[in-house]
XYZ file of C-alpha atoms in Angstrom:
772
model
C 165.663 -79.981 -112.566
C 166.927 -78.742 -115.876
C 165.931 -78.618 -119.491
C 162.349 -79.445 -120.309
C 161.548 -80.858 -116.901
C 163.952 -83.584 -115.856
C 164.395 -84.605 -112.242
C 166.337 -82.650 -109.715
C 170.048 -83.225 -109.520
C 169.833 -84.023 -105.834
C 166.748 -85.404 -104.123
C 166.288 -85.008 -100.397
C 166.819 -88.209 -98.446
C 164.385 -89.340 -95.760
C 167.218 -89.055 -93.229
C 167.418 -85.288 -93.868
C 163.662 -85.115 -93.387
C 163.912 -87.025 -90.110
C 166.735 -84.721 -88.966
C 164.536 -81.680 -89.491
C 161.629 -83.409 -87.730
C 163.823 -84.338 -84.765
C 165.131 -80.779 -84.371
C 161.670 -79.270 -84.428
C 160.116 -81.914 -82.172
C 162.841 -81.186 -79.605
C 162.221 -77.444 -79.866
C 158.477 -77.915 -79.427
C 158.818 -80.203 -76.404
C 161.247 -77.824 -74.691
C 159.151 -74.716 -75.367
C 155.823 -76.306 -74.375
C 157.347 -77.676 -71.169
C 158.885 -74.293 -70.411
C 155.545 -72.612 -71.046
C 153.722 -74.882 -68.611
C 156.200 -73.718 -65.939
C 156.440 -70.018 -66.816
C 152.663 -69.567 -66.910
C 152.497 -70.539 -63.221
C 154.913 -67.844 -62.071
C 153.115 -64.799 -60.598
C 155.505 -62.415 -62.352
C 154.358 -63.705 -65.765
C 150.592 -63.386 -65.295
C 150.428 -60.246 -67.430
C 152.134 -62.184 -70.272
C 150.114 -65.405 -70.252
C 146.815 -64.289 -68.694
C 146.361 -60.793 -70.089
C 142.755 -61.310 -71.064
C 141.785 -62.968 -67.809
C 143.485 -60.222 -65.799
C 141.444 -57.654 -67.689
C 138.295 -59.618 -66.855
C 139.288 -60.064 -63.222
C 139.436 -63.855 -63.237
C 143.079 -64.908 -62.960
C 144.312 -66.858 -59.955
C 147.435 -65.825 -58.036
C 149.381 -68.947 -57.182
C 150.999 -69.585 -53.835
C 154.648 -68.482 -54.315
C 155.845 -71.473 -52.222
C 153.874 -74.056 -54.178
C 156.427 -76.580 -55.432
C 154.307 -77.658 -58.408
C 154.901 -74.255 -59.976
C 158.252 -75.585 -61.202
C 156.954 -78.869 -62.632
C 155.564 -79.081 -66.215
C 151.911 -80.071 -66.377
C 149.376 -80.569 -69.206
C 146.472 -78.931 -67.341
C 146.247 -76.082 -69.876
C 145.775 -78.611 -72.681
C 142.893 -80.252 -70.826
C 141.183 -76.943 -70.144
C 141.536 -75.821 -73.779
C 140.102 -79.127 -74.961
C 137.118 -78.983 -72.586
C 136.058 -75.409 -73.403
C 132.879 -75.531 -75.480
C 132.098 -73.444 -78.537
C 129.347 -71.535 -76.717
C 131.781 -70.553 -73.972
C 134.288 -69.448 -76.584
C 131.624 -67.402 -78.383
C 130.635 -65.649 -75.157
C 134.259 -65.006 -74.256
C 135.917 -63.962 -77.517
C 133.233 -63.329 -80.116
C 132.336 -64.735 -83.507
C 135.700 -64.223 -85.219
C 137.441 -66.485 -82.708
C 134.799 -69.193 -83.173
C 135.067 -68.951 -86.965
C 138.860 -69.199 -86.797
C 138.747 -72.331 -84.662
C 136.140 -73.823 -86.992
C 138.681 -73.306 -89.783
C 141.149 -75.361 -87.773
C 138.515 -78.040 -87.065
C 137.629 -78.201 -90.768
C 141.325 -78.679 -91.576
C 141.585 -81.492 -89.024
C 138.557 -83.277 -90.454
C 139.441 -83.022 -94.125
C 143.101 -83.915 -93.687
C 142.249 -86.821 -91.441
C 140.130 -88.201 -94.285
C 142.855 -87.330 -96.791
C 145.596 -88.944 -94.693
C 143.624 -92.174 -94.240
C 142.892 -92.480 -97.978
C 146.328 -91.473 -99.254
C 148.502 -93.252 -96.665
C 146.486 -96.462 -96.989
C 146.226 -96.596 -100.785
C 148.228 -93.922 -102.641
C 151.516 -94.163 -100.718
C 152.001 -97.942 -101.223
C 151.226 -97.545 -104.928
C 153.860 -94.815 -105.213
C 156.465 -96.775 -103.241
C 156.107 -99.957 -105.298
C 155.490 -98.119 -108.554
C 158.602 -99.531 -110.223
C 160.222 -102.940 -109.781
C 163.524 -102.300 -108.003
C 165.398 -103.179 -104.851
C 164.498 -100.729 -102.089
C 166.956 -99.441 -99.511
C 166.251 -98.961 -95.847
C 163.542 -96.373 -95.280
C 165.830 -93.690 -93.835
C 168.216 -94.032 -96.810
C 165.516 -93.771 -99.438
C 165.075 -90.637 -101.514
C 161.870 -88.667 -100.993
C 161.155 -89.208 -104.709
C 160.371 -92.877 -104.044
C 157.250 -91.869 -102.084
C 155.906 -89.540 -104.787
C 153.897 -90.175 -107.904
C 157.091 -89.732 -109.936
C 158.050 -93.283 -108.973
C 155.238 -94.664 -111.148
C 156.165 -95.703 -114.643
C 154.437 -94.273 -117.682
C 151.106 -95.817 -118.584
C 150.772 -97.470 -115.171
C 147.348 -98.981 -114.553
C 147.584 -97.938 -110.870
C 146.973 -94.273 -111.692
C 143.241 -94.907 -111.265
C 143.941 -95.141 -107.508
C 145.155 -91.523 -107.543
C 142.114 -90.445 -109.562
C 139.732 -92.195 -107.152
C 141.511 -90.650 -104.140
C 141.165 -87.245 -105.780
C 137.396 -87.763 -106.127
C 137.082 -88.819 -102.468
C 139.106 -85.843 -101.211
C 137.191 -83.317 -103.332
C 133.793 -84.740 -102.392
C 134.619 -84.748 -98.688
C 136.015 -81.207 -98.824
C 132.992 -79.791 -100.660
C 130.575 -81.544 -98.318
C 132.354 -80.232 -95.223
C 132.634 -76.751 -96.732
C 128.910 -76.649 -97.433
C 127.908 -77.564 -93.875
C 130.450 -75.178 -92.382
C 129.351 -72.300 -94.621
C 125.714 -72.908 -93.709
C 126.470 -73.076 -89.984
C 128.652 -69.968 -89.961
C 126.079 -68.040 -92.025
C 123.517 -68.815 -89.295
C 126.027 -67.680 -86.679
C 126.487 -64.397 -88.517
C 122.734 -63.807 -88.620
C 122.648 -64.598 -84.909
C 125.489 -62.107 -84.428
C 123.411 -59.398 -86.125
C 120.184 -60.126 -84.254
C 121.935 -60.762 -80.927
C 123.507 -57.295 -80.877
C 120.262 -55.332 -80.729
C 121.808 -52.348 -78.948
C 124.673 -51.800 -81.378
C 124.766 -48.129 -82.425
C 126.360 -48.977 -85.772
C 123.064 -50.448 -86.972
C 121.472 -46.981 -86.732
C 124.475 -45.103 -88.112
C 125.709 -44.296 -91.607
C 129.159 -42.947 -92.398
C 128.963 -40.128 -94.947
C 132.077 -39.125 -96.866
C 132.806 -36.646 -99.666
C 130.361 -34.037 -98.389
C 130.272 -31.196 -100.963
C 132.090 -28.041 -99.949
C 130.180 -24.768 -99.908
C 131.768 -21.333 -99.366
C 128.591 -20.054 -97.695
C 128.210 -22.675 -94.956
C 130.071 -25.320 -93.014
C 130.095 -29.035 -93.756
C 127.795 -29.578 -90.791
C 125.200 -27.131 -92.117
C 125.413 -28.664 -95.600
C 124.851 -32.127 -94.229
C 122.006 -31.071 -91.960
C 120.265 -29.274 -94.815
C 120.662 -32.272 -97.145
C 119.266 -34.906 -94.791
C 116.526 -32.652 -93.459
C 115.398 -32.117 -97.032
C 115.583 -35.708 -98.323
C 115.292 -37.858 -95.178
C 113.254 -35.690 -92.840
C 111.149 -38.585 -91.551
C 114.100 -40.772 -90.563
C 117.016 -38.398 -89.871
C 117.870 -37.927 -86.167
C 121.202 -36.108 -85.903
C 124.824 -36.301 -86.947
C 128.367 -36.142 -85.568
C 131.034 -34.455 -87.673
C 134.570 -35.778 -88.083
C 137.197 -33.187 -87.176
C 140.811 -32.747 -88.128
C 142.992 -34.944 -85.934
C 145.468 -32.201 -85.064
C 147.957 -31.549 -82.321
C 145.349 -30.338 -79.808
C 143.365 -33.557 -80.115
C 146.471 -35.661 -79.641
C 147.512 -33.674 -76.575
C 144.079 -34.042 -75.043
C 144.124 -37.765 -75.686
C 147.572 -38.111 -74.099
C 146.389 -36.149 -71.082
C 143.368 -38.404 -70.755
C 145.563 -41.509 -70.826
C 147.831 -39.999 -68.162
C 144.814 -39.262 -65.998
C 143.704 -42.868 -66.255
C 147.225 -44.070 -65.395
C 147.568 -41.857 -62.320
C 144.180 -42.937 -61.072
C 145.452 -46.475 -60.481
C 148.453 -45.425 -58.333
C 148.064 -46.471 -54.702
C 147.137 -43.401 -52.583
C 149.456 -44.387 -49.727
C 152.546 -43.896 -51.917
C 154.371 -40.724 -50.923
C 157.472 -38.821 -51.851
C 159.656 -40.126 -49.034
C 162.851 -41.712 -50.360
C 163.264 -45.424 -49.818
C 166.044 -47.985 -50.273
C 165.551 -51.012 -52.493
C 168.029 -53.800 -53.250
C 169.799 -53.615 -56.591
C 168.973 -56.455 -58.969
C 172.559 -57.064 -60.091
C 174.921 -56.064 -57.289
C 172.657 -56.622 -54.278
C 173.347 -53.164 -52.838
C 170.813 -50.566 -51.756
C 169.541 -48.022 -54.272
C 167.678 -44.873 -53.361
C 164.321 -44.424 -55.030
C 161.712 -41.700 -54.894
C 158.029 -42.485 -55.157
C 155.310 -39.984 -55.808
C 151.855 -39.370 -54.449
C 148.790 -39.314 -56.617
C 147.627 -35.939 -57.811
C 144.067 -34.802 -57.438
C 141.839 -36.058 -60.195
C 141.367 -33.099 -62.491
C 139.293 -35.163 -64.873
C 136.125 -34.148 -63.037
C 136.635 -30.540 -64.126
C 136.066 -31.410 -67.762
C 133.116 -33.710 -67.307
C 130.673 -30.858 -67.651
C 132.243 -29.470 -70.795
C 130.668 -29.862 -74.148
C 132.564 -32.079 -76.541
C 132.965 -29.185 -78.973
C 134.490 -26.999 -76.226
C 136.867 -29.749 -75.098
C 138.206 -30.575 -78.542
C 138.219 -26.911 -79.655
C 136.375 -27.895 -82.792
C 135.558 -25.133 -85.261
C 134.033 -25.147 -88.741
C 137.571 -24.776 -90.109
C 138.520 -28.089 -88.476
C 135.566 -30.007 -89.896
C 136.332 -32.725 -92.403
C 133.967 -33.722 -95.259
C 132.885 -36.807 -93.316
C 130.300 -37.440 -90.609
C 128.336 -40.095 -88.767
C 124.621 -39.690 -89.435
C 122.068 -41.281 -87.095
C 118.647 -42.549 -88.150
C 115.507 -43.611 -86.326
C 115.517 -47.257 -87.424
C 118.001 -49.831 -88.609
C 116.130 -50.225 -91.878
C 116.409 -46.483 -92.621
C 120.164 -46.623 -92.076
C 120.436 -49.683 -94.320
C 118.509 -47.998 -97.148
C 120.615 -44.838 -96.970
C 123.849 -46.839 -96.992
C 122.824 -48.820 -100.085
C 121.262 -46.034 -102.188
C 123.264 -43.799 -104.540
C 122.764 -40.350 -103.024
C 123.810 -38.137 -105.930
C 124.177 -38.163 -109.688
C 127.899 -37.795 -109.010
C 129.014 -41.073 -107.362
C 132.054 -39.285 -105.915
C 129.839 -37.143 -103.653
C 127.717 -38.131 -100.635
C 129.303 -41.585 -100.423
C 127.524 -43.714 -97.818
C 128.485 -46.859 -95.903
C 127.151 -48.531 -92.801
C 129.276 -47.248 -89.944
C 131.636 -49.587 -88.122
C 131.383 -50.049 -84.383
C 132.746 -47.111 -82.331
C 135.828 -49.010 -81.171
C 136.345 -50.306 -84.711
C 136.554 -46.849 -86.319
C 139.977 -45.968 -87.708
C 139.749 -42.215 -87.159
C 142.972 -41.298 -88.917
C 141.752 -42.538 -92.291
C 138.508 -40.565 -92.050
C 140.590 -37.453 -92.768
C 141.615 -38.827 -96.169
C 139.687 -37.202 -99.044
C 137.490 -39.744 -100.750
C 138.829 -38.810 -104.191
C 142.283 -40.071 -103.174
C 141.174 -43.582 -102.273
C 141.337 -45.079 -105.755
C 144.842 -43.674 -106.244
C 145.923 -45.071 -102.889
C 144.573 -48.531 -103.739
C 146.458 -48.602 -107.027
C 149.639 -47.394 -105.323
C 149.440 -50.035 -102.585
C 148.746 -52.728 -105.172
C 151.829 -51.689 -107.136
C 153.883 -51.587 -103.940
C 152.727 -55.041 -102.840
C 153.468 -56.550 -106.260
C 156.898 -54.886 -106.347
C 157.712 -56.291 -102.922
C 156.649 -59.747 -104.092
C 159.192 -59.570 -106.914
C 161.907 -58.239 -104.616
C 161.250 -61.220 -102.365
C 162.301 -63.498 -105.247
C 165.935 -62.836 -104.298
C 165.914 -64.638 -100.918
C 163.625 -67.383 -102.258
C 166.037 -68.103 -105.122
C 168.925 -68.224 -102.653
C 166.979 -70.652 -100.476
C 166.356 -72.919 -103.433
C 170.110 -73.059 -104.016
C 170.524 -74.595 -100.558
C 168.303 -77.519 -101.518
C 170.538 -78.379 -104.492
C 173.969 -79.117 -103.042
C 175.675 -79.868 -106.352
C 174.892 -76.390 -107.653
C 175.907 -74.894 -104.287
C 179.281 -76.667 -104.343
C 179.914 -75.496 -107.914
C 179.126 -71.882 -106.989
C 181.200 -71.988 -103.758
C 184.093 -74.487 -104.146
C 185.446 -73.767 -100.644
C 182.289 -75.401 -99.183
C 182.861 -78.797 -100.819
C 184.707 -80.220 -97.842
C 182.055 -79.093 -95.354
C 179.195 -80.337 -97.515
C 180.653 -83.856 -97.534
C 179.804 -84.203 -93.836
C 176.559 -86.188 -93.671
C 175.012 -84.307 -90.738
C 175.881 -80.897 -92.225
C 174.420 -82.067 -95.506
C 171.155 -83.091 -93.813
C 170.866 -79.854 -91.831
C 171.491 -77.650 -94.893
C 169.078 -79.479 -97.169
C 166.448 -80.444 -94.606
C 166.323 -77.621 -92.063
C 168.199 -74.453 -93.031
C 166.175 -73.401 -96.137
C 162.819 -73.269 -94.382
C 164.307 -71.459 -91.364
C 165.829 -68.755 -93.569
C 162.547 -68.333 -95.443
C 160.644 -67.902 -92.173
C 163.102 -65.255 -90.964
C 162.587 -63.258 -94.155
C 158.827 -63.583 -93.748
C 158.857 -61.675 -90.446
C 159.066 -58.466 -92.475
C 155.909 -59.230 -94.471
C 152.994 -58.703 -91.975
C 154.037 -55.191 -90.796
C 154.553 -54.043 -94.376
C 151.218 -55.444 -95.562
C 149.456 -53.860 -92.597
C 151.067 -50.562 -93.569
C 149.827 -50.970 -97.146
C 146.321 -51.700 -95.852
C 146.460 -48.543 -93.741
C 147.472 -46.461 -96.769
C 144.461 -47.795 -98.664
C 142.203 -45.738 -96.424
C 140.242 -48.398 -94.541
C 137.594 -46.788 -92.341
C 137.578 -49.640 -89.797
C 140.321 -51.520 -88.003
C 138.657 -54.843 -88.796
C 138.553 -53.928 -92.506
C 142.226 -52.976 -92.368
C 143.136 -56.287 -90.743
C 141.028 -58.211 -93.267
C 142.731 -56.384 -96.144
C 146.148 -57.186 -94.671
C 145.069 -60.821 -94.300
C 144.264 -61.039 -98.025
C 147.556 -59.398 -99.025
C 149.603 -61.691 -96.788
C 147.675 -64.689 -98.124
C 148.460 -63.835 -101.752
C 152.069 -63.064 -100.881
C 152.501 -66.305 -98.934
C 150.971 -68.575 -101.550
C 152.960 -66.937 -104.334
C 156.356 -66.958 -102.621
C 156.174 -70.177 -100.618
C 154.406 -72.322 -103.184
C 154.661 -71.026 -106.747
C 158.055 -69.323 -106.570
C 159.646 -72.260 -104.765
C 158.398 -74.873 -107.214
C 159.047 -72.809 -110.339
C 162.212 -70.876 -109.443
C 164.447 -73.439 -111.115
C 162.457 -73.339 -114.324
C 162.307 -69.555 -114.333
C 166.081 -69.333 -114.008
C 166.823 -71.978 -116.634
C 163.918 -71.320 -119.010
C 162.591 -67.867 -119.726
C 159.675 -69.442 -121.601
C 158.624 -71.640 -118.698
C 154.948 -70.975 -119.520
C 155.140 -70.814 -123.289
C 151.446 -71.622 -123.455
C 148.535 -72.179 -121.117
C 148.524 -75.841 -122.122
C 151.946 -76.322 -120.521
C 150.943 -75.026 -117.063
C 149.587 -78.347 -115.682
C 152.629 -80.247 -116.955
C 155.108 -77.726 -115.494
C 153.355 -77.789 -112.115
C 153.177 -81.585 -112.196
C 156.923 -81.815 -112.758
C 157.771 -79.239 -110.096
C 155.569 -80.192 -107.127
C 157.078 -83.655 -106.422
C 160.598 -82.228 -106.466
C 159.729 -79.813 -103.639
C 157.821 -82.296 -101.470
C 160.723 -82.555 -99.004
C 161.064 -78.781 -98.697
C 157.330 -78.366 -98.060
C 157.470 -81.029 -95.357
C 160.343 -79.310 -93.550
C 158.531 -76.000 -93.948
C 155.624 -77.600 -92.098
C 158.006 -78.318 -89.206
C 159.654 -74.907 -88.975
C 156.789 -72.599 -89.882
C 154.139 -74.866 -88.367
C 155.235 -76.727 -85.265
C 157.946 -74.303 -84.140
C 155.824 -71.203 -84.801
C 153.024 -72.631 -82.647
C 155.488 -73.202 -79.818
C 156.741 -69.617 -80.157
C 153.163 -68.349 -80.247
C 152.313 -69.897 -76.915
C 155.607 -68.789 -75.366
C 155.105 -65.108 -76.350
C 158.887 -64.488 -76.322
C 158.775 -60.735 -77.015
C 156.206 -60.062 -74.285
C 158.136 -62.307 -71.886
C 161.414 -60.469 -72.519
C 159.754 -57.082 -72.190
C 158.119 -58.120 -68.925
C 161.478 -59.359 -67.609
C 163.207 -56.101 -68.542
C 160.443 -54.005 -66.988
C 160.433 -55.863 -63.667
C 164.023 -57.037 -63.229
C 166.042 -54.247 -64.827
C 163.786 -51.186 -64.551
C 162.347 -52.322 -61.177
C 158.875 -51.508 -62.453
C 156.425 -53.214 -60.128
C 153.388 -51.707 -61.791
C 150.963 -54.368 -62.960
C 149.799 -52.355 -65.958
C 150.197 -53.995 -69.355
C 149.118 -53.752 -72.946
C 146.415 -56.141 -74.046
C 146.831 -57.881 -77.400
C 144.462 -58.558 -80.277
C 144.477 -61.912 -82.010
C 146.596 -61.690 -85.207
C 144.054 -63.065 -87.669
C 145.901 -61.373 -90.535
C 148.949 -63.608 -89.998
C 147.469 -66.850 -88.665
C 144.712 -67.355 -91.252
C 147.160 -67.118 -94.214
C 149.465 -69.604 -92.459
C 146.547 -71.982 -91.918
C 145.466 -71.675 -95.553
C 149.011 -72.149 -96.829
C 149.299 -75.470 -95.010
C 145.908 -76.423 -96.395
C 147.178 -75.650 -99.902
C 150.322 -77.720 -99.320
C 148.235 -80.579 -97.977
C 145.820 -80.665 -100.912
C 148.425 -80.251 -103.664
C 150.695 -82.939 -102.179
C 147.914 -85.362 -101.190
C 147.995 -87.608 -104.260
C 151.423 -86.431 -105.473
C 153.529 -86.817 -102.306
C 151.302 -87.955 -99.400
C 154.161 -88.265 -96.915
C 153.468 -84.703 -95.726
C 149.932 -85.482 -94.501
C 150.688 -86.986 -91.040
C 152.911 -84.032 -90.184
C 150.224 -81.581 -91.284
C 147.650 -83.395 -89.183
C 149.874 -83.034 -86.108
C 150.184 -79.304 -86.859
C 146.412 -78.804 -87.035
C 145.838 -80.669 -83.753
C 148.458 -78.542 -82.019
C 147.011 -75.394 -83.587
C 143.546 -76.177 -82.232
C 144.775 -76.516 -78.634
C 147.305 -73.685 -78.664
C 145.146 -71.111 -80.427
C 142.213 -71.946 -78.183
C 144.377 -71.479 -75.095
C 145.668 -68.151 -76.372
C 142.201 -66.851 -77.225
C 140.912 -67.788 -73.766
C 143.846 -66.443 -71.775
C 145.897 -63.889 -73.732
C 144.033 -62.018 -76.462
C 141.271 -59.500 -75.807
C 138.505 -58.799 -78.322
C 137.951 -55.075 -78.751
C 136.459 -55.218 -82.230
C 135.652 -57.939 -84.748
C 134.422 -58.409 -88.280
C 131.454 -60.652 -87.505
C 132.790 -63.756 -89.267
C 134.050 -61.960 -92.384
C 137.143 -64.169 -92.550
C 135.208 -67.316 -93.457
C 134.601 -66.388 -97.158
C 138.377 -65.905 -97.482
C 138.952 -69.377 -96.076
C 136.230 -70.924 -98.266
C 137.440 -69.336 -101.509
C 141.078 -70.222 -100.857
C 140.143 -73.827 -100.072
C 138.249 -74.043 -103.372
C 141.316 -72.607 -105.122
C 143.501 -75.245 -103.456
C 141.184 -78.016 -104.637
C 141.175 -76.698 -108.211
C 144.957 -76.332 -108.210
C 145.300 -79.898 -106.937
C 143.063 -81.169 -109.733
C 144.997 -79.215 -112.377
C 148.325 -80.582 -111.106
C 146.900 -84.133 -111.092
C 145.590 -83.593 -114.619
C 149.069 -82.572 -115.741
C 150.652 -85.617 -114.126
C 148.104 -87.984 -115.618
C 149.023 -86.478 -118.981
C 152.747 -86.933 -118.330
C 152.169 -90.551 -117.329
C 150.089 -91.130 -120.492
C 146.936 -92.113 -118.592
C 144.067 -91.027 -120.815
C 141.361 -92.523 -118.594
C 142.532 -90.725 -115.452
C 142.854 -87.448 -117.359
C 139.363 -87.809 -118.778
C 137.820 -88.377 -115.343
C 139.635 -85.380 -113.816
C 138.095 -82.783 -116.142
C 134.481 -83.326 -114.925
C 135.740 -83.067 -111.341
C 137.145 -79.589 -112.078
C 133.820 -78.487 -113.565
C 131.829 -79.847 -110.605
C 134.087 -78.021 -108.146
C 133.558 -74.750 -110.039
C 129.783 -75.279 -109.978
C 129.864 -75.916 -106.233
C 131.861 -72.735 -105.686
C 129.405 -70.717 -107.753
C 126.458 -72.117 -105.800
C 128.028 -71.152 -102.453
C 128.841 -67.696 -103.807
C 125.176 -67.067 -104.545
C 123.695 -68.929 -101.567
C 125.856 -67.843 -98.625
C 128.349 -65.105 -99.594
C 125.831 -62.181 -99.742
C 125.048 -62.675 -96.038
C 128.643 -61.688 -95.247
C 128.520 -58.505 -97.331
C 125.074 -57.074 -96.566
C 122.597 -57.016 -93.696
C 119.234 -58.626 -94.554
C 116.430 -56.066 -94.541
C 113.966 -58.649 -93.218
C 116.090 -59.248 -90.124
C 116.552 -55.515 -89.421
C 112.842 -54.782 -89.863
C 111.946 -57.510 -87.382
C 114.430 -56.045 -84.891
C 113.008 -52.538 -85.369
C 109.438 -53.709 -84.809
C 110.420 -55.668 -81.721
C 112.156 -52.610 -80.205
C 109.205 -50.329 -81.040
C 106.762 -52.695 -79.380
C 109.008 -52.914 -76.308
C 109.416 -49.121 -76.157
C 113.220 -49.209 -76.476
C 113.627 -46.915 -79.481
C 113.822 -43.631 -77.575
C 116.425 -45.056 -75.236
C 118.491 -46.269 -78.193
C 118.248 -42.839 -79.881
C 119.580 -41.103 -76.758
C 122.701 -43.275 -76.804
C 123.568 -42.374 -80.387
C 124.672 -38.778 -79.775
C 127.885 -39.374 -77.833
C 128.871 -42.890 -78.846
C 130.922 -41.781 -81.872
C 132.899 -39.161 -79.975
C 136.248 -38.646 -81.687
C 137.950 -38.092 -78.310
C 136.128 -40.119 -75.629
C 135.810 -38.421 -72.249
C 137.121 -40.048 -69.087
C 133.631 -40.205 -67.660
C 132.319 -42.255 -70.507
C 132.288 -45.954 -69.837
C 133.471 -48.443 -72.362
C 130.912 -50.740 -73.843
C 132.891 -52.236 -76.669
C 132.527 -55.769 -77.837
C 134.462 -58.247 -75.816
C 135.750 -55.651 -73.328
C 135.064 -55.856 -69.656
C 133.791 -52.668 -68.091
C 136.328 -50.365 -66.500
C 134.654 -49.706 -63.189
C 136.567 -49.235 -59.941
C 137.295 -52.202 -57.700
C 137.802 -52.250 -53.953
C 141.284 -52.630 -52.560
C 142.019 -56.395 -52.446
C 144.290 -55.925 -49.440
C 141.267 -54.918 -47.378
C 139.248 -57.919 -48.475
C 140.701 -61.111 -47.077
C 139.535 -64.428 -48.513
C 139.212 -65.822 -44.983
C 136.312 -63.496 -44.341
C 134.300 -65.230 -47.012
C 133.712 -62.085 -49.024
C 132.621 -62.967 -52.566
C 134.364 -59.954 -54.078
C 137.596 -60.829 -52.338
C 137.413 -64.370 -53.671
C 137.144 -63.059 -57.199
C 139.974 -60.568 -56.773
C 142.321 -63.041 -55.182
C 141.284 -65.878 -57.518
C 140.529 -67.803 -54.359
C 139.398 -71.404 -54.484
C 138.712 -73.572 -51.487
C 140.500 -76.690 -52.693
C 144.052 -77.815 -52.054
C 144.895 -79.034 -55.542
C 146.804 -75.882 -56.441
C 145.253 -75.812 -59.918
C 143.581 -72.873 -61.596
C 140.037 -72.244 -60.543
C 137.330 -72.260 -63.154
C 136.669 -68.607 -63.820
C 134.117 -67.019 -66.077
C 135.620 -65.519 -69.179
C 135.028 -61.973 -70.153
C 131.733 -61.899 -72.042
C 131.177 -60.205 -75.331
C 128.773 -57.452 -76.192
C 126.190 -60.038 -77.101
C 125.552 -60.305 -73.380
C 126.661 -56.983 -71.860
C 124.669 -57.476 -68.727
C 126.951 -60.348 -67.683
C 130.216 -58.430 -67.804
C 132.757 -59.054 -65.039
C 134.544 -56.067 -63.386
C 138.037 -55.264 -64.662
C 141.078 -55.976 -62.545
C 143.422 -53.560 -64.310
C 142.891 -51.762 -67.612
C 144.783 -48.579 -68.455
C 144.866 -48.061 -72.166
C 144.153 -50.748 -74.737
C 146.225 -50.577 -77.894
C 144.037 -50.543 -80.947
């Protein structure tokens, strides 16, 4: 579109849209069918059942079972039937909150699709009296609000639909916020034995030439908090000795799982490629030297000295309420000294960033902000190129040698309907690692905080580059004064959004449907597993467990929500495709959470406020765009009714910010006091205090058992070869995944429980070292 906002020179035809849909539907069907076969192969268990292998509940299929090579929808049925309580026990609160985001999206866009497809779409299609072509030959513009003539009396239908969508979204958001806030309170009260509730992280401890940081801290808290202070654990410099000790500990754990009957006698194994015999040498397990360090003090093992101490420490208090008070109170007249925060969980601590001086944090945050903004502007180059692919007339003028190729109808449809979104997705693969790196440079003290920060950065980046840059790139190139005044913003957005409706729909196919199929296939893990077993002849069943990528999936979910809301009354043709995406996302993500991803740490539902605030932003943006279009179509009545809707949405957002948001930022003192009194009456306080001393060890000893959230314990299991299922041994049945039926399907196993119920943990099948 050129000049002051005319129409695009070339609108996408419905046939190009259908071509993109057909390509992606074919890809999804092939990948999902292939997944249902590959997941049944014993060699791929560590790829598709990583979490269940860790928890000791995966079934080994009969290698001669013919149904292993036939696609089946059994995994869909199992994902659908898993209840929310089972999911909460298996994967924690973050997983439940994420799936509730998907359920909210299904509900609101089902309502939106019914209203807009039934009423808005026919009004748009018959907005002007003209002879219509066949559906597949129509331009996508015919199905948008642009097809209405100025001053049309049918614009009240769009205004009414906007009221219904906003009311339904706010109502659903309110009930979800209230429910998840109760879940978060239950998460706090249900984790009564969490050491983080008694622990405060102290940073920026003042330096004294006469004494060490440890002595300074002990003197300070003995003087000011003598009645509540218990002890402290200093943070030491993460130097070469600590890294060597940690590597040695990991090697000790790895060697411990080698079968003792393996010896050094050479053996002959068939070559994978040529079929010949290849000589190999095994090794026998060394004696476990880990026992020799069990009796050492942690200070002796890590060679910690006062010179290695950092100005940071974990301070332990007698009650949860004492820790809460210390974390909230300003400790010194200089806010840059004695900085206090509630400590994260032990497995959530990001030890590397605790070495960063506190005075550097504000500089780091500014630097990462500047870097993220600079990268957003650099990303304008590929986005502008992508927009050129959607306008073939400009492309043919810039590259005359392509005119002959572009005349081919199929090539035309692929370039305009499929290629732009694919190229954009390929460029986006570089975004999550870079944003995670920026979040690390900021100095986050917890891994969950780092992932949440990366989630916010990726969200801003995605919305800016996929939505705003795509719809405004043409105006920015042709008009340097695209936003000459604030009053022009609604009109510019109203002109731009309908022209990109086709691109957003194809983006839903490629970044939505196809990405879900790739997510469930786990192509990188599958290739790595194939290389390790087929090429390297590595028969070891060790593997790296994965964490759920909330920082990439939540922004994608919110982006599609934004596209759905902004196009609902403008170009409602996208809504059925979005609804299909959300249904697929619910089943696929649920399957992955149950079978693949392990929960080592979580934020306790901290992602929901991000989802809520972004949804409110999407609603407001939709209303502003509708207001601009009502103004362009000279509908004073519709414009007048839209303004109160914007104000009501802002009031609702402000109410939720005061009513629910504080629960996600602070722990209620009333709840912690009740927990303290209950533990004192039950006589559990002394036992809890004893556990605080070693739980925040910077280098955990091999003898210490893991008790992290969502992890299964790492205790030794008997040799499954000596426990035959025929003997009826219960342990053997669990190890072999035995089930006494002949259906050949997976047996119903208990998922790995979370720390909310540590007494119900299942023994681990194999767990070497979990990547943080």
